[in-house]
């Protein structure tokens, strides 16, 4: 059992902290936002993540998990300090490292003996070494410490399972002492034979960016193919299915859609382009994936305008789904933001529904209307758009939707349905990359 502090109780920090407690460690989670810590102390989870409240509740009850805003106390009482604060996009695509740097300063100031500092946030190559300098600079008296890189690969929406059953654990460390502690922290995962990749901090840092950039590129690749499908009259669903049957390609991340969003791919792809630039290299494939993604989000606006007959001004558009993907309330870089802005700019009235993201969406998009359910969003709409593939949108009563709408027209930005589901009911249906042979058009 290790005494661990986790600084930053966002998606990664809270899931990681609760997960580490579930592995048997004694964990104190720290955040600078008092409201978050107050909520957690009352047993409330500050964001939506399936299964997380049960793990948090169990570990609090069994005395392995606690919360504080006091980083000095957490650092003083722990032998290992995980850093899981945000690393948002900064100027020109570079990573804004202010949260990471300020945590390093605090750790330096408050350490009372040897500490192992674990960098879990996604940070540019060289950051582990750089924060070692910051810690040293802020120590009131010299104490030994190690900084290791341990990037996180969990996905929002299935974060708890991903943390407890990861495909791999990556640790970049310079010292045997640090690596031995990391092995010991993750030892319970050996039982499920999780591969443990031991490497240098630089390599570990780059593994995270390379993995995210590859997945984002796969998405942009299939979105590019989807555009070609529309032009030549082919169906991207069949193209992706057949491609995915090739084991060298695999079926994952080959779903044509509205473009990737979320807190990771958009900023991490841009950051990798920047990291390459800084060492005089060009990440041209990744840069192309970024550009294809930008265009894909805009293309969704064009699709809706076309579905409304070429002009959305004065027309009502119903929007189903706002979060960047299902099972999360995270709105960061969600394609729905580009769509809603594009439509309101063109004079449309937008009525939106999301099962859990409405509150976060309202803060970002105060100018659109929000409804209580999917059917109210469809009411009097000239076009209904499926923006996030929440399960509840997969089993809509389509006849009821048709009867509520001003005009029966659907734009399915996630290919949740097939044209055959809608067209026999009198709907106009537009998916992504669902081209049809010319003679049937
Ligand atoms: P987040 O924005 O949800 O949470 C960050 C938290 O850190 C916030 O609660 C913030 O208040 C807190 N914080 C910031 N500065 C602090 C300080 N000085 N002291 C204490 N608390 C502080 O971020 P996230 O989505 O959990 O991501 C964290 C990191 O993990 C990022 O680098 C991200 O790229 C990476 N990551 C995220 C995911 C994901 O799915 N969200 C997956 C893998 C990796």
Coordinates of C-alpha atoms and ligand atoms in Angstrom, one line a residue:
X1 CA 0.0 0.0 0.0
X2 CA 1.3 3.5 -0.9
X3 CA 0.3 6.9 0.4
X4 CA -0.6 8.8 -2.8
X5 CA -1.8 12.4 -3.5
X6 CA -3.5 13.1 -6.8
X7 CA -3.5 16.8 -7.7
X8 CA -6.4 17.8 -10.0
X9 CA -9.7 16.0 -9.6
X10 CA -11.0 16.3 -13.2
X11 CA -11.8 13.3 -15.4
X12 CA -8.3 11.8 -15.1
X13 CA -7.5 12.8 -11.5
X14 CA -10.8 11.7 -10.0
X15 CA -11.0 8.4 -11.9
X16 CA -7.3 7.8 -11.3
X17 CA -7.5 8.6 -7.6
X18 CA -10.5 6.5 -7.0
X19 CA -9.0 3.7 -9.1
X20 CA -5.7 3.8 -7.2
X21 CA -7.7 3.6 -3.9
X22 CA -9.5 0.6 -5.4
X23 CA -6.2 -1.0 -6.0
X24 CA -5.6 -0.7 -2.2
X25 CA -3.7 2.5 -1.9
X26 CA -4.4 5.4 0.5
X27 CA -5.3 8.3 -1.7
X28 CA -5.9 12.0 -1.1
X29 CA -7.3 13.9 -4.0
X30 CA -6.6 17.6 -4.3
X31 CA -8.2 20.4 -6.3
X32 CA -8.0 24.1 -6.1
X33 CA -11.7 24.6 -6.9
X34 CA -13.4 24.6 -3.5
X35 CA -16.8 23.9 -4.9
X36 CA -15.5 20.6 -6.5
X37 CA -14.0 19.4 -3.2
X38 CA -17.1 20.4 -1.2
X39 CA -19.3 18.4 -3.7
X40 CA -17.0 15.4 -3.5
X41 CA -16.9 15.6 0.3
X42 CA -20.7 15.4 0.2
X43 CA -20.5 12.3 -2.0
X44 CA -21.4 14.1 -5.2
X45 CA -19.5 13.6 -8.4
X46 CA -18.8 17.0 -10.2
X47 CA -19.2 15.6 -13.7
X48 CA -20.9 12.7 -15.5
X49 CA -19.0 9.5 -15.7
X50 CA -20.8 6.1 -15.6
X51 CA -19.8 3.9 -12.7
X52 CA -17.6 6.5 -11.0
X53 CA -19.8 7.4 -8.1
X54 CA -19.9 3.7 -6.9
X55 CA -16.1 3.4 -6.9
X56 CA -15.7 6.8 -5.1
X57 CA -18.3 6.0 -2.6
X58 CA -16.9 2.5 -1.8
X59 CA -13.3 3.8 -1.3
X60 CA -14.4 6.8 0.8
X61 CA -16.5 4.4 3.0
X62 CA -13.6 2.0 3.4
X63 CA -11.3 4.9 4.4
X64 CA -8.9 4.8 1.4
X65 CA -10.0 8.0 -0.4
X66 CA -10.4 11.5 0.9
X67 CA -10.5 15.1 -0.6
X68 CA -8.9 18.4 0.2
X69 CA -8.1 21.8 -1.3
X70 CA -4.9 21.9 0.8
X71 CA -2.0 20.8 -1.4
X72 CA 0.6 21.4 1.3
X73 CA -1.1 18.9 3.5
X74 CA -1.5 16.3 0.7
X75 CA 2.2 16.7 -0.4
X76 CA 3.4 16.5 3.2
X77 CA 1.4 13.3 3.9
X78 CA 2.1 11.4 0.7
X79 CA 5.2 9.5 -0.6
X80 CA 3.9 9.7 -4.2
X81 CA 2.3 12.7 -5.9
X82 CA 0.4 12.2 -9.1
X83 CA -0.2 15.4 -11.2
X84 CA -3.4 15.2 -13.3
X85 CA -4.2 18.9 -13.9
X86 CA -5.4 20.3 -17.2
X87 CA -3.0 21.0 -20.1
X88 CA -5.3 23.0 -22.4
X89 CA -4.4 24.4 -25.8
X90 CA -2.3 27.6 -25.5
X91 CA -1.1 30.1 -28.1
X92 CA -0.8 28.8 -31.6
X93 CA -1.5 25.2 -30.7
X94 CA 1.3 25.0 -28.1
X95 CA 0.4 23.4 -24.7
X96 CA -0.5 25.8 -21.9
X97 CA 1.5 24.3 -19.0
X98 CA 0.6 26.9 -16.3
X99 CA -1.4 24.4 -14.2
X100 CA 1.4 21.8 -14.4
X101 CA 4.1 24.4 -13.5
X102 CA 2.1 25.7 -10.5
X103 CA 1.7 22.2 -9.2
X104 CA 5.4 21.6 -9.5
X105 CA 6.1 24.8 -7.5
X106 CA 3.7 23.7 -4.8
X107 CA 5.3 20.3 -4.6
X108 CA 8.7 21.8 -4.3
X109 CA 7.6 24.2 -1.5
X110 CA 5.8 21.6 0.5
X111 CA 7.8 18.4 0.3
X112 CA 9.2 17.2 3.6
X113 CA 11.4 14.3 2.3
X114 CA 11.8 12.1 -0.7
X115 CA 8.9 12.2 -3.1
X116 CA 8.0 10.4 -6.3
X117 CA 6.2 12.8 -8.7
X118 CA 4.1 11.1 -11.3
X119 CA 3.2 13.2 -14.4
X120 CA -0.2 11.9 -15.6
X121 CA -1.3 14.9 -17.5
X122 CA -0.5 14.9 -21.3
X123 CA 2.5 17.1 -21.5
X124 CA 5.1 17.9 -24.3
X125 CA 8.3 15.9 -24.5
X126 CA 10.8 17.2 -22.0
X127 CA 8.3 18.3 -19.4
X128 CA 9.2 15.7 -16.8
X129 CA 12.8 16.9 -16.9
X130 CA 11.7 20.6 -16.9
X131 CA 9.4 20.3 -13.9
X132 CA 12.2 18.6 -12.0
X133 CA 14.0 22.0 -12.4
X134 CA 11.0 23.9 -11.1
X135 CA 10.6 21.6 -8.1
X136 CA 14.3 22.0 -7.2
X137 CA 14.0 25.8 -7.6
X138 CA 11.1 26.0 -5.1
X139 CA 12.4 23.7 -2.4
X140 CA 12.9 25.4 0.9
X141 CA 15.6 22.8 1.8
X142 CA 17.0 20.1 -0.5
X143 CA 15.1 16.8 -0.6
X144 CA 15.6 14.0 -3.1
X145 CA 12.9 13.3 -5.6
X146 CA 12.2 11.6 -8.9
X147 CA 9.8 12.7 -11.7
X148 CA 8.3 10.0 -13.9
X149 CA 6.0 10.2 -16.8
X150 CA 2.9 7.9 -16.7
X151 CA 0.5 9.0 -19.4
X152 CA -3.2 8.2 -19.1
X153 CA -5.1 6.5 -21.9
X154 CA -8.6 6.3 -20.4
X155 CA -11.6 7.3 -22.4
X156 CA -14.4 9.5 -21.0
X157 CA -17.6 7.5 -20.9
X158 CA -15.8 4.3 -20.0
X159 CA -13.1 5.8 -17.8
X160 CA -13.5 3.5 -14.8
X161 CA -13.2 0.3 -16.8
X162 CA -10.3 1.7 -18.8
X163 CA -8.4 2.7 -15.7
X164 CA -8.9 -0.7 -14.0
X165 CA -8.3 -2.8 -17.1
X166 CA -5.9 -0.7 -19.3
X167 CA -4.4 -2.1 -22.6
X168 CA -1.1 -1.1 -21.2
X169 CA 0.6 1.0 -18.4
X170 CA 3.5 3.2 -19.7
X171 CA 6.1 4.5 -17.3
X172 CA 9.0 6.7 -18.3
X173 CA 11.6 6.9 -15.5
X174 CA 15.3 7.6 -15.1
X175 CA 15.8 5.9 -11.7
X176 CA 15.4 2.3 -10.6
X177 CA 14.0 3.5 -7.3
X178 CA 11.2 5.3 -9.1
X179 CA 10.5 2.5 -11.5
X180 CA 10.3 0.0 -8.6
X181 CA 7.7 2.2 -6.8
X182 CA 5.6 2.5 -10.0
X183 CA 5.7 -1.3 -10.5
X184 CA 4.6 -1.7 -6.9
X185 CA 1.7 0.8 -7.3
X186 CA 0.4 -1.0 -10.4
X187 CA 1.2 -4.5 -9.1
X188 CA -2.5 -5.5 -8.7
X189 CA -2.9 -5.0 -12.5
X190 CA -0.3 -7.8 -13.1
X191 CA -3.0 -10.2 -12.1
X192 CA -4.9 -9.4 -15.3
X193 CA -1.6 -9.4 -17.2
X194 CA -1.5 -5.8 -18.2
X195 CA 1.6 -5.0 -20.3
X196 CA 3.9 -2.7 -18.4
X197 CA 6.0 -0.6 -20.7
X198 CA 9.2 0.7 -19.0
X199 CA 11.0 3.5 -20.9
X200 CA 12.5 7.0 -20.6
X201 CA 10.4 10.0 -19.6
X202 CA 10.8 11.4 -23.2
X203 CA 9.6 8.2 -24.9
X204 CA 6.6 7.9 -22.5
X205 CA 5.6 11.5 -23.2
X206 CA 5.7 10.9 -26.9
X207 CA 3.9 7.6 -26.7
X208 CA 0.8 9.5 -25.5
X209 CA 0.9 12.0 -28.3
X210 CA 1.7 9.4 -31.0
X211 CA -1.2 7.2 -29.8
X212 CA -3.8 10.1 -29.8
X213 CA -2.6 11.5 -33.1
X214 CA -2.8 8.0 -34.7
X215 CA -6.4 7.5 -33.5
X216 CA -7.4 11.1 -34.6
X217 CA -5.8 10.4 -38.0
X218 CA -7.8 7.2 -38.4
X219 CA -11.0 9.2 -37.8
X220 CA -10.0 12.0 -40.2
X221 CA -9.0 9.3 -42.8
X222 CA -12.4 7.7 -42.8
X223 CA -14.1 11.1 -42.8
X224 CA -12.1 12.0 -45.9
X225 CA -13.2 8.7 -47.5
X226 CA -16.8 9.5 -46.5
X227 CA -16.6 12.7 -48.6
X228 CA -15.3 10.7 -51.5
X229 CA -18.1 8.2 -51.0
X230 CA -20.7 11.0 -51.3
X231 CA -19.0 12.2 -54.5
X232 CA -18.7 8.8 -56.2
X233 CA -21.9 7.2 -54.9
X234 CA -20.4 4.7 -52.5
X235 CA -21.4 3.8 -49.0
X236 CA -18.8 4.5 -46.3
X237 CA -20.4 2.1 -43.8
X238 CA -19.6 -0.8 -46.1
X239 CA -16.2 0.6 -47.0
X240 CA -15.2 0.9 -43.3
X241 CA -16.7 -2.5 -42.4
X242 CA -14.7 -4.2 -45.2
X243 CA -11.5 -2.3 -44.4
X244 CA -11.9 -3.1 -40.7
X245 CA -12.0 -6.9 -41.4
X246 CA -8.4 -6.6 -42.5
X247 CA -6.6 -7.4 -39.2
X248 CA -3.8 -5.0 -40.2
X249 CA -6.3 -2.2 -40.2
X250 CA -8.9 -3.2 -37.5
X251 CA -12.4 -1.9 -37.2
X252 CA -12.0 0.6 -34.4
X253 CA -12.0 4.4 -35.1
X254 CA -13.3 3.9 -38.6
X255 CA -16.7 5.5 -38.0
X256 CA -17.4 8.4 -40.3
X257 CA -19.1 11.2 -38.5
X258 CA -19.1 14.9 -37.5
X259 CA -15.4 15.1 -36.7
X260 CA -13.6 14.3 -33.5
X261 CA -13.9 16.6 -30.4
X262 CA -13.3 16.2 -26.7
X263 CA -10.6 17.3 -24.3
X264 CA -7.8 15.3 -25.9
X265 CA -7.6 14.7 -29.7
X266 CA -8.1 18.3 -30.8
X267 CA -5.4 19.8 -28.5
X268 CA -3.0 16.8 -28.6
X269 CA -2.9 16.7 -32.4
X270 CA -2.1 20.4 -32.6
X271 CA 0.5 20.0 -29.8
X272 CA 2.3 17.2 -31.7
X273 CA 2.5 19.4 -34.8
X274 CA 4.0 22.1 -32.6
X275 CA 6.4 19.6 -30.9
X276 CA 7.7 18.5 -34.3
X277 CA 8.1 22.1 -35.5
X278 CA 10.2 22.9 -32.4
X279 CA 12.7 20.2 -33.4
X280 CA 12.7 21.2 -37.0
X281 CA 10.5 18.3 -38.2
X282 CA 7.2 18.4 -39.9
X283 CA 4.2 16.4 -38.7
X284 CA 2.4 16.8 -42.0
X285 CA 0.1 13.7 -41.7
X286 CA -1.1 14.9 -38.3
X287 CA -1.5 18.5 -39.6
X288 CA -3.6 17.1 -42.4
X289 CA -5.8 15.2 -39.9
X290 CA -6.3 18.4 -38.0
X291 CA -7.4 20.3 -41.1
X292 CA -9.7 17.5 -42.3
X293 CA -11.3 17.5 -38.9
X294 CA -11.9 21.3 -39.0
X295 CA -13.5 21.0 -42.5
X296 CA -15.6 18.0 -41.4
X297 CA -17.2 20.0 -38.6
X298 CA -18.0 22.8 -41.1
X299 CA -19.4 20.3 -43.6
X300 CA -22.1 19.3 -41.1
X301 CA -23.3 22.9 -41.2
X302 CA -23.5 22.7 -45.0
X303 CA -25.4 19.4 -44.8
X304 CA -28.1 20.9 -42.5
X305 CA -28.4 24.0 -44.7
X306 CA -28.8 21.8 -47.8
X307 CA -31.4 19.7 -45.9
X308 CA -33.3 22.9 -45.2
X309 CA -33.4 23.6 -48.9
X310 CA -30.4 25.9 -49.1
X311 CA -31.4 28.4 -46.5
X312 CA -31.9 28.0 -42.7
X313 CA -32.8 31.5 -42.0
X314 CA -36.1 31.6 -40.0
X315 CA -36.2 27.8 -39.9
X316 CA -36.0 25.6 -36.9
X317 CA -33.4 23.0 -36.4
X318 CA -33.7 20.3 -33.7
X319 CA -30.4 19.1 -32.3
X320 CA -30.1 15.7 -30.7
X321 CA -26.9 15.3 -28.6
X322 CA -24.4 18.0 -27.6
X323 CA -21.6 16.3 -25.8
X324 CA -18.6 15.4 -27.9
X325 CA -19.5 11.7 -27.6
X326 CA -22.0 9.6 -25.7
X327 CA -21.8 8.9 -22.0
X328 CA -20.1 12.1 -21.0
X329 CA -21.2 15.7 -20.3
X330 CA -17.9 17.0 -21.7
X331 CA -18.5 19.8 -24.2
X332 CA -14.9 20.6 -25.0
X333 CA -14.4 20.9 -28.8
X334 CA -17.7 19.2 -29.4
X335 CA -18.8 19.3 -33.0
X336 CA -22.2 20.5 -31.8
X337 CA -20.6 23.9 -31.0
X338 CA -19.5 24.5 -34.6
X339 CA -22.9 23.4 -35.9
X340 CA -25.0 25.5 -33.5
X341 CA -22.8 28.5 -34.1
X342 CA -23.0 28.0 -37.9
X343 CA -26.7 27.6 -37.9
X344 CA -27.5 30.6 -35.6
X345 CA -25.2 32.8 -37.6
X346 CA -27.3 31.9 -40.7
X347 CA -30.5 32.9 -38.8
X348 CA -31.8 29.5 -37.7
X349 CA -33.6 28.8 -34.5
X350 CA -31.9 25.9 -32.7
X351 CA -33.6 23.7 -30.2
X352 CA -31.3 21.1 -28.6
X353 CA -31.5 18.2 -26.3
X354 CA -28.8 16.2 -24.6
X355 CA -29.3 13.5 -21.9
X356 CA -26.6 15.0 -19.6
X357 CA -24.7 17.8 -21.2
X358 CA -27.3 20.6 -21.2
X359 CA -25.9 22.5 -18.2
X360 CA -22.4 22.6 -19.6
X361 CA -23.7 23.4 -23.1
X362 CA -25.9 26.3 -21.8
X363 CA -22.8 27.9 -20.3
X364 CA -21.1 27.8 -23.8
X365 CA -24.1 28.3 -26.0
X366 CA -26.5 30.6 -24.2
X367 CA -28.3 31.6 -27.4
X368 CA -29.9 28.4 -28.3
X369 CA -33.0 26.7 -26.8
X370 CA -32.8 23.6 -24.7
X371 CA -35.6 21.0 -24.4
X372 CA -36.4 18.3 -21.9
X373 CA -36.4 15.4 -24.3
X374 CA -35.7 14.4 -27.9
X375 CA -39.3 14.7 -29.0
X376 CA -39.6 18.3 -27.9
X377 CA -36.4 19.1 -29.8
X378 CA -38.1 17.7 -33.0
X379 CA -41.3 19.8 -32.5
X380 CA -41.9 22.2 -35.4
X381 CA -38.4 21.5 -36.7
X382 CA -37.6 21.7 -40.4
X383 CA -34.5 19.6 -39.9
X384 CA -33.6 17.2 -37.1
X385 CA -29.9 16.5 -36.6
X386 CA -28.4 13.6 -34.7
X387 CA -25.2 14.9 -33.4
X388 CA -24.2 12.5 -30.6
X389 CA -24.9 8.7 -30.8
X390 CA -26.4 8.4 -27.4
X391 CA -28.2 5.0 -27.1
X392 CA -31.5 6.7 -26.5
X393 CA -31.3 8.2 -30.0
X394 CA -30.9 4.8 -31.6
X395 CA -34.4 3.8 -30.7
X396 CA -36.5 6.8 -31.4
X397 CA -40.2 6.5 -32.4
X398 CA -39.7 7.7 -35.9
X399 CA -43.4 8.1 -36.8
X400 CA -43.9 10.2 -33.7
X401 CA -40.9 12.3 -34.7
X402 CA -42.3 12.7 -38.3
X403 CA -45.6 13.9 -37.0
X404 CA -44.0 16.5 -34.7
X405 CA -41.8 18.0 -37.3
X406 CA -42.7 20.9 -39.6
X407 CA -40.9 19.0 -42.4
X408 CA -39.6 15.4 -42.1
X409 CA -35.9 15.9 -42.8
X410 CA -33.1 14.2 -40.8
X411 CA -29.3 14.8 -40.9
X412 CA -27.7 11.9 -39.2
X413 CA -24.1 13.1 -38.4
X414 CA -23.1 9.8 -36.8
X415 CA -24.7 7.3 -39.2
X416 CA -26.8 5.9 -36.3
X417 CA -29.5 4.9 -38.8
X418 CA -29.7 3.7 -42.4
X419 CA -31.5 5.6 -45.1
X420 CA -34.0 2.6 -45.2
X421 CA -35.0 3.3 -41.6
X422 CA -36.3 6.8 -42.5
X423 CA -37.1 7.0 -46.2
X424 CA -40.1 4.6 -46.3
X425 CA -41.7 6.8 -43.6
X426 CA -41.5 9.9 -45.9
X427 CA -38.3 11.4 -44.4
X428 CA -35.5 13.0 -46.4
X429 CA -32.4 11.3 -44.9
X430 CA -28.8 12.5 -45.1
X431 CA -26.0 10.6 -43.4
X432 CA -22.2 11.0 -43.6
X433 CA -20.7 9.3 -46.6
X434 CA -23.9 7.4 -47.5
X435 CA -23.5 8.0 -51.3
X436 CA -25.8 6.0 -53.5
X437 CA -25.2 4.7 -57.0
X438 CA -26.0 7.5 -59.5
X439 CA -28.9 5.6 -61.3
X440 CA -30.9 5.5 -58.1
X441 CA -30.4 9.2 -57.2
Ligands
LIG1 P1 -9.9 18.6 -16.2 O1 -9.8 20.0 -16.8 O2 -11.2 17.9 -16.2 O3 -9.3 18.6 -14.7 C1 -8.2 19.3 -14.3 C2 -8.4 19.6 -12.8 O4 -7.2 20.1 -12.3 C3 -9.5 20.7 -12.6 O5 -10.5 20.2 -11.6 C4 -8.7 21.9 -12.0 O6 -9.5 22.6 -11.1 C5 -7.6 21.1 -11.3 N1 -6.4 22.0 -11.1 C6 -5.8 22.8 -12.0 N2 -4.7 23.4 -11.4 C7 -4.6 23.0 -10.1 C8 -3.8 23.2 -9.0 N3 -2.7 24.0 -9.2 N4 -4.0 22.6 -7.9 C9 -5.0 21.7 -7.8 N5 -5.9 21.4 -8.8 C10 -5.7 22.0 -9.9 O7 -8.8 17.8 -17.0 P2 -8.8 16.2 -17.5 O8 -9.8 16.1 -18.6 O9 -9.0 15.4 -16.3 O10 -7.3 16.1 -18.0 C11 -6.2 16.1 -17.2 C12 -5.0 15.8 -18.0 O11 -5.1 14.4 -18.5 C13 -4.8 16.6 -19.3 O12 -3.4 16.7 -19.5 C14 -5.4 15.7 -20.4 O13 -4.9 15.9 -21.7 C15 -5.1 14.3 -19.9 N6 -6.0 13.3 -20.3 C16 -7.3 13.5 -20.3 C17 -8.2 12.4 -20.7 C18 -9.7 12.7 -20.7 O14 -10.4 11.8 -21.3 N7 -10.2 13.7 -20.2 C19 -7.7 11.2 -21.0 C20 -6.3 11.0 -21.0 C21 -5.4 12.0 -20.6

